[in-house]
PDB file of C-alpha atoms in Angstrom:
ATOM      1  CA  MET A   1      -0.037  -0.044   0.064  1.00 46.00           C
ATOM      2  CA  LYS A   2       1.294   3.502  -0.958  1.00 53.00           C
ATOM      3  CA  GLY A   3      -0.309   5.465   1.996  1.00 65.00           C
ATOM      4  CA  THR A   4      -0.800   4.544   5.546  1.00 92.00           C
ATOM      5  CA  ILE A   5      -3.971   6.589   6.150  1.00 96.00           C
ATOM      6  CA  GLY A   6      -7.164   6.252   4.111  1.00 97.00           C
ATOM      7  CA  ILE A   7     -10.802   7.319   4.183  1.00 97.00           C
ATOM      8  CA  ILE A   8     -13.490   4.640   3.775  1.00 98.00           C
ATOM      9  CA  GLU A   9     -15.678   5.792   0.869  1.00 97.00           C
ATOM     10  CA  GLY A  10     -18.133   2.772   0.960  1.00 97.00           C
ATOM     11  CA  PHE A  11     -18.456  -0.815   0.206  1.00 97.00           C
ATOM     12  CA  GLU A  12     -19.080  -2.771  -3.020  1.00 97.00           C
ATOM     13  CA  GLY A  13     -19.632  -6.543  -2.751  1.00 97.00           C
ATOM     14  CA  GLU A  14     -16.313  -8.165  -1.650  1.00 97.00           C
ATOM     15  CA  PHE A  15     -14.330  -4.716  -1.741  1.00 98.00           C
ATOM     16  CA  CYS A  16     -14.107  -1.683   0.382  1.00 98.00           C
ATOM     17  CA  LYS A  17     -13.387   1.566  -1.377  1.00 98.00           C
ATOM     18  CA  ILE A  18     -10.639   3.589   0.255  1.00 98.00           C
ATOM     19  CA  GLU A  19      -9.330   6.937  -0.692  1.00 97.00           C
ATOM     20  CA  ILE A  20      -5.497   6.639  -0.332  1.00 94.00           C
ATOM     21  CA  ASP A  21      -3.365   9.768  -1.361  1.00 92.00           C
ATOM     22  CA  GLY A  22      -6.246  11.089  -3.244  1.00 93.00           C
ATOM     23  CA  ASN A  23      -7.062   7.952  -5.005  1.00 96.00           C
ATOM     24  CA  VAL A  24      -9.964   5.734  -4.418  1.00 97.00           C
ATOM     25  CA  GLU A  25      -8.863   2.335  -4.486  1.00 96.00           C
ATOM     26  CA  ALA A  26     -10.760  -1.203  -4.165  1.00 97.00           C
ATOM     27  CA  VAL A  27      -9.417  -3.117  -1.137  1.00 97.00           C
ATOM     28  CA  SER A  28     -10.593  -6.754  -0.308  1.00 98.00           C
ATOM     29  CA  LYS A  29     -12.930  -6.572   2.780  1.00 97.00           C
ATOM     30  CA  LEU A  30     -10.577  -9.191   4.167  1.00 97.00           C
ATOM     31  CA  LYS A  31      -7.859  -6.570   4.508  1.00 97.00           C
ATOM     32  CA  VAL A  32     -10.444  -4.104   6.439  1.00 98.00           C
ATOM     33  CA  ASP A  33     -11.141  -4.428  10.248  1.00 97.00           C
ATOM     34  CA  ALA A  34     -14.944  -5.642  10.428  1.00 96.00           C
ATOM     35  CA  SER A  35     -15.807  -2.616  12.626  1.00 97.00           C
ATOM     36  CA  ALA A  36     -14.829  -0.137   9.863  1.00 97.00           C
ATOM     37  CA  LYS A  37     -17.665   1.707   8.186  1.00 97.00           C
ATOM     38  CA  ARG A  38     -18.252   4.611   5.517  1.00 97.00           C
ATOM     39  CA  GLY A  39     -16.697   7.820   6.570  1.00 96.00           C
ATOM     40  CA  ASP A  40     -14.102   6.304   8.922  1.00 97.00           C
ATOM     41  CA  VAL A  41     -10.326   7.236   8.756  1.00 98.00           C
ATOM     42  CA  VAL A  42      -8.330   4.072   8.413  1.00 98.00           C
ATOM     43  CA  GLU A  43      -4.644   3.426   9.035  1.00 97.00           C
ATOM     44  CA  TRP A  44      -2.773   0.512   7.523  1.00 96.00           C
ATOM     45  CA  ASN A  45      -1.015  -1.482  10.342  1.00 94.00           C
ATOM     46  CA  GLY A  46       0.768  -3.877   7.946  1.00 93.00           C
ATOM     47  CA  GLY A  47      -2.085  -6.486   7.614  1.00 94.00           C
ATOM     48  CA  LYS A  48      -5.242  -4.608   7.974  1.00 96.00           C
ATOM     49  CA  TRP A  49      -6.861  -1.327   7.651  1.00 97.00           C
ATOM     50  CA  ILE A  50      -8.025  -0.255  11.209  1.00 97.00           C
ATOM     51  CA  PRO A  51     -10.541   2.541  12.175  1.00 97.00           C
ATOM     52  CA  ASN A  52      -8.677   5.509  14.001  1.00 97.00           C
ATOM     53  CA  PRO A  53     -11.459   7.019  15.987  1.00 97.00           C
ATOM     54  CA  SER A  54      -9.462  10.201  17.114  1.00 96.00           C
ATOM     55  CA  LEU A  55      -8.671  10.993  13.475  1.00 96.00           C
ATOM     56  CA  THR A  56     -12.157  10.098  12.492  1.00 95.00           C
ATOM     57  CA  LYS A  57     -13.382  12.449  15.065  1.00 96.00           C
ATOM     58  CA  LYS A  58     -11.116  15.470  13.869  1.00 96.00           C
ATOM     59  CA  ARG A  59     -12.303  14.885  10.297  1.00 92.00           C
ATOM     60  CA  THR A  60     -15.930  15.000  11.046  1.00 90.00           C
ATOM     61  CA  LYS A  61     -15.427  18.074  13.129  1.00 93.00           C
ATOM     62  CA  GLU A  62     -13.577  19.699  10.232  1.00 91.00           C
ATOM     63  CA  ILE A  63     -16.353  18.865   7.824  1.00 90.00           C
ATOM     64  CA  LYS A  64     -19.000  20.182  10.066  1.00 91.00           C
ATOM     65  CA  THR A  65     -16.944  23.444  10.422  1.00 89.00           C
ATOM     66  CA  LEU A  66     -16.662  23.870   6.739  1.00 90.00           C
ATOM     67  CA  MET A  67     -20.515  23.067   6.214  1.00 92.00           C
ATOM     68  CA  ASP A  68     -21.368  25.565   9.004  1.00 88.00           C
ATOM     69  CA  ASP A  69     -19.259  28.451   7.215  1.00 85.00           C
ATOM     70  CA  VAL A  70     -21.015  27.403   3.831  1.00 86.00           C
ATOM     71  CA  TRP A  71     -24.572  27.863   5.344  1.00 83.00           C
ATOM     72  CA  GLU A  72     -23.808  31.025   7.522  1.00 73.00           C
ATOM     73  CA  ASP A  73     -26.006  34.161   6.417  1.00 56.00           C
TER      74      ASP A  73
END
């Protein structure tokens, strides 16, 4: 894997779509922790993509701030 951090874009069949370094890659679900869900920030630990709750929370907060800025009067 090129990057060590990714964002889960969704799931299709036996694959998980993960955005890594700006590119979306189809990764076997077998290489993704079962607790991972769409929108999670995940880290490659050398064997699996594992959700990182603190990075996911930070990303969610940043997106909320951007959305609030867009919808301000």
